[in-house]
Coordinates of C-alpha atoms in Angstrom, one line a residue:
M1 CA -8.9 8.3 32.2
S2 CA -6.6 5.5 30.9
G3 CA -7.0 3.6 34.2
L4 CA -3.3 2.9 34.6
L5 CA -2.8 4.2 38.2
G6 CA -4.1 2.6 41.3
G7 CA -2.8 5.1 43.8
A8 CA 0.0 7.4 45.0
D9 CA 2.5 4.5 45.3
D10 CA 1.6 3.3 41.8
A11 CA 2.2 6.8 40.4
R12 CA 5.5 7.0 42.0
D13 CA 6.5 3.6 40.6
L14 CA 5.3 4.6 37.2
A15 CA 7.3 7.8 37.3
V16 CA 10.5 5.9 38.2
S17 CA 10.0 3.4 35.4
V18 CA 9.3 6.1 32.8
Q19 CA 12.2 8.2 33.8
H20 CA 14.5 5.2 33.7
A21 CA 13.2 4.3 30.2
F22 CA 14.1 7.7 28.8
E23 CA 17.4 8.2 30.7
Q24 CA 18.8 4.7 30.1
P25 CA 17.1 3.3 26.9
D26 CA 17.7 -0.2 25.8
K27 CA 16.4 -2.5 23.1
G28 CA 13.6 -3.5 25.4
T29 CA 12.1 0.1 25.6
E30 CA 12.2 0.9 21.9
F31 CA 8.8 1.5 20.4
E32 CA 9.0 -0.6 17.2
L33 CA 6.3 -0.4 14.6
S34 CA 6.4 -0.9 10.8
G35 CA 6.7 2.5 9.3
F36 CA 7.3 4.4 12.6
V37 CA 10.8 6.1 13.1
D38 CA 11.4 7.8 16.4
V39 CA 14.0 10.2 15.2
A40 CA 14.0 12.4 18.3
G41 CA 13.8 9.5 20.8
L42 CA 10.5 10.8 22.3
V43 CA 8.6 7.5 22.7
R44 CA 9.2 4.5 24.9
R45 CA 7.4 1.2 25.4
L46 CA 7.8 -0.3 28.8
R47 CA 6.1 -2.7 31.3
H48 CA 4.4 -1.4 34.4
R49 CA 2.7 -3.7 36.8
E50 CA 2.2 -6.5 34.3
R51 CA 0.9 -4.0 31.7
E52 CA 2.5 -2.7 28.5
V53 CA 2.4 1.0 28.3
V54 CA 3.7 3.6 25.9
A55 CA 5.2 6.9 27.1
K56 CA 5.6 10.0 25.0
L57 CA 8.0 12.8 26.1
R58 CA 6.9 16.4 26.1
C59 CA 7.5 19.7 27.9
T60 CA 5.1 19.9 30.9
E61 CA 3.0 22.7 29.5
A62 CA 2.4 20.9 26.2
A63 CA 1.7 17.6 28.0
L64 CA -0.9 19.3 30.3
S65 CA -2.6 20.9 27.2
E66 CA -2.8 17.6 25.3
Q67 CA -4.2 15.8 28.4
R68 CA -6.9 18.5 28.8
L69 CA -7.8 18.4 25.1
A70 CA -8.1 14.5 25.3
A71 CA -10.3 14.7 28.4
E72 CA -12.7 17.3 26.8
A73 CA -12.8 15.3 23.6
A74 CA -13.7 12.3 25.6
R75 CA -16.5 14.1 27.3
R76 CA -17.8 15.4 23.9
L77 CA -17.7 12.1 22.2
D78 CA -19.2 10.1 25.0
D79 CA -21.4 7.3 23.8
L80 CA -20.6 8.0 20.2
S81 CA -20.8 5.1 17.6
V82 CA -20.1 5.3 13.9
A83 CA -20.8 2.7 11.4
G84 CA -17.6 0.7 10.4
F85 CA -15.8 1.9 13.5
G86 CA -18.2 0.9 16.3
A87 CA -18.0 2.8 19.6
I88 CA -15.6 5.7 19.5
Q89 CA -13.4 5.9 22.7
V90 CA -10.8 8.5 23.5
C91 CA -7.6 7.4 25.3
V92 CA -6.9 10.2 27.9
P93 CA -3.3 9.7 28.9
E94 CA -1.8 9.8 32.4
L95 CA 0.7 12.7 33.0
V96 CA 3.9 11.6 34.7
Q97 CA 6.0 14.6 35.8
L98 CA 9.7 14.3 35.1
P99 CA 12.7 16.6 36.0
D100 CA 13.7 19.7 34.0
Q101 CA 10.1 20.8 33.2
R102 CA 9.4 17.7 31.3
A103 CA 6.5 15.3 31.5
A104 CA 5.6 12.0 29.9
L105 CA 2.1 11.1 28.6
V106 CA 1.5 7.5 29.4
S107 CA -1.2 5.3 27.8
P108 CA -1.8 1.6 27.6
Y109 CA -0.2 -0.2 24.7
L110 CA -3.0 -0.6 22.3
G111 CA -1.4 -3.0 19.8
I112 CA -1.3 -2.5 16.0
P113 CA -2.8 0.9 14.6
L114 CA -5.2 1.0 11.7
S115 CA -2.3 2.3 9.5
A116 CA -0.4 -1.0 9.8
P117 CA -0.4 -3.2 6.7
S118 CA -2.0 -6.1 8.6
A119 CA -4.9 -3.8 9.5
A120 CA -5.6 -2.3 6.2
A121 CA -8.2 -4.8 5.1
L122 CA -10.9 -4.2 7.7
G123 CA -13.7 -3.6 5.3
L124 CA -13.8 0.2 5.7
S125 CA -15.2 2.4 3.0
G126 CA -14.5 6.1 2.1
G127 CA -18.0 6.8 3.0
A128 CA -17.5 5.5 6.6
V129 CA -14.4 7.7 6.9
S130 CA -16.3 10.8 5.8
E131 CA -19.1 9.9 8.2
L132 CA -16.7 9.5 11.1
L133 CA -14.9 12.8 10.5
A134 CA -18.3 14.7 10.1
T135 CA -19.7 13.1 13.2
L136 CA -16.7 14.3 15.2
L137 CA -17.2 17.8 13.8
A138 CA -20.9 17.7 14.7
R139 CA -19.8 17.2 18.3
G140 CA -17.4 20.1 18.2
V141 CA -14.2 18.1 17.9
E142 CA -11.8 19.0 15.0
A143 CA -9.1 16.3 15.4
S144 CA -6.4 16.5 12.8
G145 CA -4.9 13.5 14.5
C146 CA -8.0 11.4 13.7
I147 CA -6.0 9.4 11.2
P148 CA -5.2 5.7 10.8
R149 CA -1.8 5.8 12.7
N150 CA -3.6 7.1 15.8
M151 CA -6.5 4.6 15.8
F152 CA -6.8 1.2 17.2
C153 CA -9.7 -1.2 16.5
H154 CA -10.7 -3.6 19.3
S155 CA -13.8 -5.8 19.5
G156 CA -16.3 -3.4 18.0
R157 CA -14.7 -0.2 19.3
T158 CA -12.1 2.2 17.9
V159 CA -9.7 4.0 20.3
L160 CA -8.2 7.3 19.4
I161 CA -4.9 8.7 20.7
D162 CA -2.7 11.8 20.1
W163 CA -4.7 14.9 20.8
E164 CA -1.9 17.5 20.7
D165 CA -3.2 19.3 17.7
A166 CA -6.9 18.9 18.3
L167 CA -9.3 21.8 18.2
L168 CA -12.5 22.3 20.3
V169 CA -14.9 24.1 18.0
T170 CA -18.5 25.0 17.7
A171 CA -20.6 22.0 16.9
G172 CA -20.9 21.5 13.2
A173 CA -18.2 24.0 12.3
A174 CA -16.3 23.4 9.0
P175 CA -12.7 22.2 9.5
D176 CA -9.5 24.2 8.9
Q177 CA -7.9 23.6 5.5
L178 CA -4.9 22.1 7.1
T179 CA -6.9 19.7 9.1
L180 CA -8.7 18.5 5.9
M181 CA -5.4 18.2 4.1
K182 CA -4.0 16.0 6.9
W183 CA -7.2 13.8 6.8
D184 CA -7.1 13.6 3.0
I185 CA -3.4 12.4 2.9
A186 CA -3.6 10.0 5.8
W187 CA -6.9 8.3 4.9
S188 CA -6.0 8.2 1.2
D189 CA -2.7 6.6 2.1
L190 CA -4.6 3.8 3.9
F191 CA -6.8 3.1 0.9
G192 CA -4.0 3.6 -1.7
D193 CA -6.1 6.0 -3.6
D194 CA -7.2 9.7 -3.3
L195 CA -10.4 9.8 -1.3
R196 CA -10.9 13.4 -2.3
L197 CA -12.3 14.2 1.2
S198 CA -12.2 17.9 0.4
D199 CA -15.0 17.2 -2.1
Q200 CA -17.2 15.7 0.6
I201 CA -16.3 17.9 3.6
P202 CA -16.2 21.6 3.0
A203 CA -13.4 23.5 4.7
S204 CA -13.5 26.9 6.4
V205 CA -12.0 29.8 4.6
P206 CA -9.1 31.5 6.5
G207 CA -9.1 35.2 7.1
G208 CA -6.6 37.7 5.9
A209 CA -4.8 37.4 9.3
A210 CA -4.5 33.6 9.3
E211 CA -1.4 32.6 11.2
L212 CA 1.0 30.6 9.3
D213 CA 2.6 27.5 10.7
G214 CA 6.3 26.7 10.5
F215 CA 6.1 24.9 7.2
E216 CA 4.1 27.8 5.7
A217 CA 6.4 30.4 7.1
T218 CA 9.4 28.8 5.4
L219 CA 7.5 28.4 2.2
A220 CA 6.4 32.1 2.3
A221 CA 10.1 33.1 2.1
W222 CA 10.4 31.3 -1.2
L223 CA 7.4 33.0 -2.8
P224 CA 7.1 36.6 -4.2
P225 CA 6.8 39.2 -1.4
A226 CA 3.3 40.2 -2.5
T227 CA 1.9 36.7 -1.9
T228 CA -0.9 36.8 0.7
R229 CA -1.2 34.4 3.6
Q230 CA -4.2 32.7 1.9
E231 CA -2.1 32.2 -1.2
V232 CA 0.8 30.8 0.8
R233 CA -1.7 28.3 2.6
R234 CA -3.2 27.3 -0.7
H235 CA 0.2 26.7 -2.4
G236 CA 1.4 24.8 0.7
I237 CA -1.6 22.5 0.5
E238 CA -1.2 22.0 -3.2
V239 CA 2.4 20.9 -3.0
T240 CA 1.9 18.8 0.1
L241 CA -1.0 16.9 -1.6
A242 CA 1.1 16.5 -4.8
S243 CA 4.0 15.1 -2.8
E244 CA 2.2 12.8 -0.3
L245 CA -1.0 11.5 -1.9
P246 CA -0.7 7.8 -3.0
V247 CA 1.1 7.1 -6.3
S248 CA -0.8 5.1 -8.9
E249 CA 2.1 2.9 -9.6
A250 CA 3.0 0.1 -7.2
A251 CA 5.4 1.8 -4.8
P252 CA 7.4 0.0 -2.1
A253 CA 6.9 2.8 0.3
S254 CA 4.2 5.3 1.3
A255 CA 4.6 8.9 0.0
A256 CA 2.8 10.2 3.0
R257 CA 4.9 8.4 5.6
L258 CA 8.2 9.4 3.9
G259 CA 7.0 13.0 3.7
H260 CA 6.2 12.9 7.4
L261 CA 9.5 11.4 8.1
A262 CA 11.4 13.9 6.0
E263 CA 10.2 16.7 8.4
D264 CA 11.8 14.8 11.3
V265 CA 15.0 13.7 9.6
L266 CA 16.0 16.8 7.6
P267 CA 16.9 20.2 8.9
P268 CA 13.9 22.5 9.1
Q269 CA 14.1 24.3 5.7
L270 CA 15.3 21.2 3.9
G271 CA 12.3 19.3 5.2
V272 CA 10.0 21.8 3.5
F273 CA 12.2 21.7 0.4
H274 CA 11.6 17.9 0.2
T275 CA 7.9 18.6 -0.1
V276 CA 8.3 21.2 -2.8
L277 CA 10.8 19.3 -4.8
T278 CA 9.1 15.9 -4.7
A279 CA 5.9 17.6 -5.8
R280 CA 7.8 19.1 -8.7
L281 CA 9.5 15.8 -9.7
R282 CA 6.2 14.0 -9.6
E283 CA 4.5 16.5 -11.8
R284 CA 7.5 16.4 -14.4
H285 CA 8.3 12.7 -14.4
G286 CA 5.1 11.0 -13.5
D287 CA 4.2 8.3 -10.8
A288 CA 6.5 5.6 -12.1
A289 CA 9.6 7.7 -11.6
Y290 CA 8.2 9.0 -8.3
A291 CA 7.5 5.5 -7.1
A292 CA 11.2 4.6 -7.9
L293 CA 12.4 7.5 -5.8
L294 CA 10.2 6.6 -2.9
G295 CA 11.8 3.1 -3.0
Q296 CA 15.2 4.7 -2.8
L297 CA 14.4 6.8 0.1
H298 CA 12.6 4.0 1.9
A299 CA 15.6 1.8 1.6
L300 CA 17.7 4.3 3.6
V301 CA 15.5 3.8 6.7
K302 CA 17.1 1.0 8.6
H303 CA 16.5 1.9 12.4
P304 CA 13.3 2.7 14.3
R305 CA 15.2 4.8 16.7
P306 CA 18.5 5.9 15.0
T307 CA 21.6 6.9 16.8
V308 CA 23.3 10.2 16.1
P309 CA 25.7 8.6 13.5
E310 CA 22.8 6.6 12.0
L311 CA 20.7 9.8 11.7
E312 CA 23.6 11.6 10.0
E313 CA 23.9 8.7 7.6
L314 CA 20.2 8.8 6.9
R315 CA 20.3 12.6 6.2
R316 CA 23.3 12.2 3.9
G317 CA 21.6 9.5 1.9
W318 CA 18.4 11.3 1.7
V319 CA 20.0 14.5 0.3
V320 CA 21.9 12.5 -2.2
E321 CA 18.8 10.6 -3.5
L322 CA 16.5 13.6 -3.5
F323 CA 19.0 15.8 -5.4
S324 CA 20.0 13.0 -7.7
A325 CA 16.5 12.6 -8.9
A326 CA 16.3 16.3 -9.6
E327 CA 19.5 16.3 -11.7
D328 CA 17.6 14.5 -14.4
D329 CA 16.2 17.9 -15.3
L330 CA 19.7 19.3 -15.8
L331 CA 22.6 18.7 -18.1
G332 CA 24.3 15.3 -18.0
E333 CA 27.6 15.2 -16.0
A334 CA 30.6 13.0 -16.2
Q335 CA 30.1 11.9 -12.6
T336 CA 26.8 11.3 -10.8
L337 CA 26.1 13.2 -7.5
R338 CA 26.4 9.8 -5.7
Q339 CA 29.9 9.2 -7.1
L340 CA 30.9 12.7 -6.0
V341 CA 29.7 12.3 -2.5
W342 CA 31.4 9.0 -2.2
H343 CA 34.6 10.6 -3.3
L344 CA 34.1 13.3 -0.8
D345 CA 33.6 10.7 1.9
Q346 CA 37.0 9.2 1.1
L347 CA 38.6 12.6 1.8
V348 CA 36.9 13.3 5.0
S349 CA 40.1 12.9 7.1
T350 CA 42.7 13.3 4.4
S351 CA 45.2 16.0 5.4
G352 CA 47.9 17.6 3.5
W353 CA 48.0 19.9 0.5
A354 CA 47.2 17.4 -2.2
G355 CA 44.2 16.2 -0.2
A356 CA 43.0 19.7 0.3
C357 CA 43.2 20.5 -3.5
E358 CA 41.3 17.3 -4.3
R359 CA 38.7 18.1 -1.6
A360 CA 38.2 21.6 -3.0
E361 CA 37.6 20.2 -6.5
V362 CA 35.0 17.7 -5.4
T363 CA 33.3 20.2 -3.1
E364 CA 33.1 22.8 -5.8
E365 CA 31.3 20.4 -8.1
I366 CA 28.9 19.2 -5.3
T367 CA 28.2 22.8 -4.3
S368 CA 27.5 23.7 -7.9
R369 CA 25.1 20.7 -8.5
L370 CA 23.2 21.3 -5.3
A371 CA 22.8 25.0 -6.1
R372 CA 21.5 24.3 -9.6
V373 CA 18.7 22.2 -8.1
V374 CA 17.8 24.7 -5.4
L375 CA 17.7 27.6 -7.8
A376 CA 15.7 25.7 -10.4
T377 CA 13.2 24.6 -7.8
L378 CA 12.8 28.1 -6.3
G379 CA 12.6 29.7 -9.8
H380 CA 15.8 31.8 -9.3
E381 CA 18.1 30.5 -11.9
E382 CA 19.2 34.0 -12.7
L383 CA 21.2 34.1 -9.5
D384 CA 25.0 33.7 -9.7
L385 CA 26.8 31.0 -7.5
L386 CA 30.0 32.8 -6.6
L387 CA 32.7 31.1 -4.6
R388 CA 35.2 32.8 -2.3
G389 CA 37.7 31.8 0.3
S390 CA 39.7 28.5 0.3
C391 CA 37.3 26.6 -1.9
A392 CA 37.5 29.3 -4.5
Q393 CA 41.2 29.2 -4.3
G394 CA 41.2 25.5 -4.8
V395 CA 42.7 24.4 -1.4
L396 CA 40.0 23.4 1.1
G397 CA 41.7 22.3 4.3
L398 CA 40.1 20.3 7.1
C399 CA 39.5 23.5 9.1
S400 CA 37.9 25.5 6.3
D401 CA 34.2 26.2 5.5
V402 CA 32.8 26.4 2.0
D403 CA 32.2 30.2 1.4
F404 CA 29.8 31.1 -1.3
E405 CA 26.9 33.4 -2.2
L406 CA 23.8 33.1 -4.4
S407 CA 23.4 36.7 -5.6
S408 CA 22.6 39.1 -8.4
A409 CA 22.2 42.8 -9.0
E410 CA 18.7 42.5 -7.7
F411 CA 19.9 40.6 -4.6
P412 CA 23.4 42.1 -4.1
A413 CA 23.5 41.0 -0.5
G414 CA 22.6 37.4 -1.5
Y415 CA 19.2 35.6 -1.7
Q416 CA 19.0 34.3 1.8
P417 CA 16.3 31.7 1.4
A418 CA 18.3 29.8 -1.3
E419 CA 21.5 30.2 0.6
E420 CA 20.1 28.8 3.8
L421 CA 18.8 25.8 1.9
L422 CA 22.2 25.2 0.3
I423 CA 24.0 25.5 3.6
E424 CA 21.6 22.9 5.1
A425 CA 22.1 20.5 2.2
L426 CA 25.8 20.8 2.3
G427 CA 25.8 20.3 6.0
C428 CA 23.9 17.0 5.5
L429 CA 26.9 15.9 3.4
G430 CA 29.4 16.9 6.1
L431 CA 30.4 20.2 4.6
A432 CA 30.2 23.3 6.8
A433 CA 29.3 26.3 4.7
E434 CA 28.7 30.1 5.0
G435 CA 26.7 32.3 2.7
S436 CA 26.4 36.1 2.2
A437 CA 25.8 36.7 6.0
A438 CA 29.5 35.7 6.6
R439 CA 30.9 38.0 4.0
P440 CA 33.7 40.5 5.0
V441 CA 32.3 43.8 6.0
E442 CA 35.2 45.9 4.7
R443 CA 34.5 48.1 1.6
D444 CA 37.7 48.5 -0.4
L445 CA 35.7 48.5 -3.6
V446 CA 32.4 50.4 -3.9
S447 CA 30.0 50.7 -6.8
A448 CA 29.1 54.3 -8.1
D449 CA 25.7 54.2 -6.2
G450 CA 27.3 52.8 -3.0
R451 CA 25.0 49.8 -2.9
V452 CA 27.5 47.1 -3.8
S453 CA 30.9 46.7 -2.1
R454 CA 33.6 44.2 -1.7
D455 CA 36.6 43.6 0.5
L456 CA 39.8 43.6 -1.6
H457 CA 40.8 40.1 -0.8
E458 CA 37.3 38.8 -1.3
W459 CA 37.3 40.4 -4.8
F460 CA 40.6 38.6 -5.7
E461 CA 39.0 35.3 -4.8
L462 CA 35.6 35.6 -6.6
R463 CA 34.9 33.1 -9.3
R464 CA 32.0 31.0 -10.6
P465 CA 32.4 27.2 -10.5
G466 CA 34.1 25.7 -13.4
S467 CA 36.5 28.7 -13.9
A468 CA 40.0 28.7 -12.4
H469 CA 40.3 32.4 -13.2
H470 CA 38.9 35.7 -11.7
D471 CA 35.2 35.5 -12.7
P472 CA 33.2 37.8 -10.4
G473 CA 29.9 37.3 -12.3
W474 CA 27.3 40.0 -12.0
T475 CA 29.5 42.2 -9.8
A476 CA 31.9 42.8 -12.7
A477 CA 29.5 45.3 -14.2
L478 CA 29.2 47.4 -11.1
L479 CA 32.6 47.3 -9.6
S480 CA 35.8 48.4 -11.2
G481 CA 38.9 46.5 -10.3
P482 CA 41.3 47.9 -7.8
S483 CA 43.6 50.6 -9.2
A484 CA 47.4 50.3 -9.0
D485 CA 47.4 52.7 -6.1
E486 CA 44.9 50.5 -4.2
L487 CA 46.9 47.4 -4.9
C488 CA 50.1 49.0 -3.4
R489 CA 48.6 49.9 -0.1
P490 CA 47.2 47.8 2.7
S491 CA 43.6 46.8 2.5
Q492 CA 41.1 47.9 5.1
Y493 CA 41.4 44.5 6.8
E494 CA 45.1 44.6 6.8
E495 CA 45.1 48.1 8.4
Q496 CA 43.4 46.4 11.5
G497 CA 46.7 44.8 12.3
R498 CA 48.0 41.3 12.3
E499 CA 46.6 38.5 14.4
L500 CA 49.4 36.1 15.3
T501 CA 47.3 33.1 14.6
A502 CA 47.6 30.1 12.2
K503 CA 44.4 31.2 10.5
Y504 CA 45.6 34.8 9.9
L505 CA 49.0 33.8 8.6
W506 CA 47.4 31.4 6.1
F507 CA 45.4 34.3 4.9
E508 CA 48.4 36.6 4.9
S509 CA 50.6 34.3 2.7
R510 CA 47.7 33.8 0.2
A511 CA 47.1 37.6 0.2
A512 CA 50.8 38.1 -0.8
L513 CA 50.6 35.5 -3.6
T514 CA 47.4 36.9 -5.0
R515 CA 48.6 40.4 -5.1
L516 CA 51.5 39.4 -7.2
A517 CA 49.1 37.5 -9.5
F518 CA 46.8 40.5 -9.9
T519 CA 49.6 43.1 -10.4
A520 CA 51.7 41.0 -12.9
P521 CA 51.6 42.7 -16.4
G522 CA 50.5 40.3 -19.1
L523 CA 49.0 37.7 -16.8
F524 CA 45.5 37.5 -18.1
P525 CA 43.1 36.1 -17.3
R526 CA 44.0 36.5 -13.6
P527 CA 44.3 33.2 -11.9
V528 CA 42.4 32.6 -8.7
T529 CA 43.4 29.1 -7.7
L530 CA 46.6 28.9 -5.6
E531 CA 48.1 26.2 -7.8
R532 CA 47.8 28.3 -10.9
Q533 CA 49.1 31.4 -9.1
L534 CA 52.2 29.4 -7.8
T535 CA 52.8 28.0 -11.2
A536 CA 53.0 31.6 -12.7
L537 CA 55.2 32.8 -9.8
P538 CA 58.8 32.0 -11.1
G539 CA 58.1 34.2 -14.2
L540 CA 56.9 37.1 -12.0
I541 CA 59.6 37.3 -9.3
G542 CA 62.3 34.8 -10.2
D543 CA 62.9 31.2 -8.9
R544 CA 64.4 32.0 -5.6
E545 CA 61.7 34.3 -4.4
A546 CA 59.1 32.1 -5.9
A547 CA 60.4 29.1 -3.9
E548 CA 60.4 31.2 -0.7
L549 CA 56.8 32.3 -1.2
R550 CA 55.7 28.8 -2.2
D551 CA 57.2 27.5 1.1
L552 CA 55.5 30.2 3.1
V553 CA 52.1 29.3 1.5
H554 CA 52.6 25.6 2.2
E555 CA 53.9 26.1 5.7
T556 CA 51.2 28.4 6.8
F557 CA 48.7 25.9 5.3
T558 CA 50.3 23.1 7.3
L559 CA 50.2 25.2 10.5
R560 CA 46.6 26.1 9.9
E561 CA 45.7 22.4 9.5
A562 CA 47.6 21.4 12.7
A563 CA 46.1 24.3 14.8
D564 CA 44.2 21.9 16.9
P565 CA 45.0 22.1 20.7
S566 CA 45.2 18.3 20.8
R567 CA 48.0 18.2 18.1
L568 CA 50.0 21.5 18.6
V569 CA 50.1 22.8 22.3
G570 CA 51.9 25.2 24.6
G571 CA 54.3 27.8 23.1
Q572 CA 55.2 25.8 20.1
A573 CA 52.3 27.2 18.0
E574 CA 53.1 30.8 19.0
R575 CA 56.8 30.4 18.2
E576 CA 56.0 28.9 14.8
C577 CA 53.6 31.7 14.1
S578 CA 56.2 34.3 15.0
R579 CA 58.8 32.6 12.8
L580 CA 56.5 32.5 9.8
A581 CA 55.4 36.1 10.3
E582 CA 58.9 37.3 10.3
R583 CA 59.6 35.5 7.0
L584 CA 56.5 37.0 5.5
D585 CA 57.5 40.5 6.6
R586 CA 61.0 40.1 5.1
L587 CA 59.7 38.7 1.8
R588 CA 57.1 41.5 1.4
Q589 CA 59.7 44.1 2.2
R590 CA 62.0 42.6 -0.5
L591 CA 59.1 42.6 -3.1
G592 CA 57.6 45.9 -2.1
L593 CA 54.3 44.3 -1.2
P594 CA 51.9 45.9 1.3
G595 CA 50.4 44.0 4.3
P596 CA 49.6 44.2 7.9
Q597 CA 52.0 46.0 10.3
P598 CA 54.9 43.8 11.2
S599 CA 54.6 41.9 14.6

């Protein structure tokens, strides 16, 4: 074992110290090491009875499993020596039970790992690495964690830590393809050159029922449905190697370390997308351009254990740099993505109508840019990006999400993998978004075969980015616009009755305005943005009624923005909703417009 504990009292004292280190962390307990970023806050360094120790937080079941694996690996590797590494020792951690089904694996602090820059010139050779890995396999230990960051050299011996993913196999068995890939990336990173370990150590061939890991399961959703599991694994290994093997140009940062960090920093699917996109960028632009991107990503990493705001800042910067690099494949734009995101940040707390119009314009451009990169990378450039909701109508309030879909006649319900990626990317920029899964369920307009349908109000809002007019993309070929009769009666949503809320009244005032814009003779193409509809209003219903409807649209918007309990409380909100609802009822009655039943 690690030899940390001297008895029951010692064990209790260690448990108290470890629990305190995780519950009340301070600068003194951070585990600081060049290149290591503890995103989830799962590692602490502390002092126990005059010894420096490192504690890793895990659920109890996983901690027990790792401790058992380490103990068995220690038994199998007993008395093992390998040229270049000396005696091989396994660090078996102590398990410290903590509250809430958690435990900490505690080991002595072993100093600087083999992966640190100061340890990189120890005279190792690629042949010594191959011999080490082959010798472990010969003893029945397949340790994907047998890589430089988990190894510590001390006076003729090498200590190995981190056994959570180790496999105990038949002596001499060939390693799994994923294990070999991890070895190849990590050891090549140490040497700054591709060691091609796969040419020296043959891997096992997975069977048809090979279980996909989380990375592969995400990747599989982006590949054709007929792709086999073996093909998914092969493709995953190819893109990971292309993304994380050392670059030939002098790079200020390690591709392998940044690839590992991307999985921790970014949301799950975006972490996989980082690998796929960087592999694509490296292939298209070469190592020099890739080295520059690595430098830009590395410059974003400023804290070994980032706080929540620091992590949000890191995610935002990562998405901006990653997607900006990919934009080189696309048409030149007047503003860079970096400039657009900076502009958006200036509007993060800007309230009012003018701010909402400006926010919608910037958000639309950002959404379009990100979507183009996602679709180009996934090979689905045939999909339409269709906007709907407040963003489509050009007024994105502080309470509103970005409503969109990436769809086509082949994917009428939206292409979920691409939509989920775009939602994650927008979220990293502070934009809440919803895809096809959040579309209205009402079916006012239905295609001849019944496969495609739209809610009436959703239909009014549909447009592709760059157009201020009604532009429903691929749906135009399958759906006929609403008839005059349909426009003159309540929609399915309106038939459900009015909700006396600020959100509903904001919808209701926009619905009245849009109906007028879509029924007016000679108003072609039909405007979708509220500003264009309001501009056309006097010519449709006269100045007096146009002024009243403009006031209602603006007042319901203001109420929607203020519908925060901390800003509008008690019966004031209800009274204001009732007053605006009565004005809407009277206006619709004068203009002969349908709508929900009066309050």
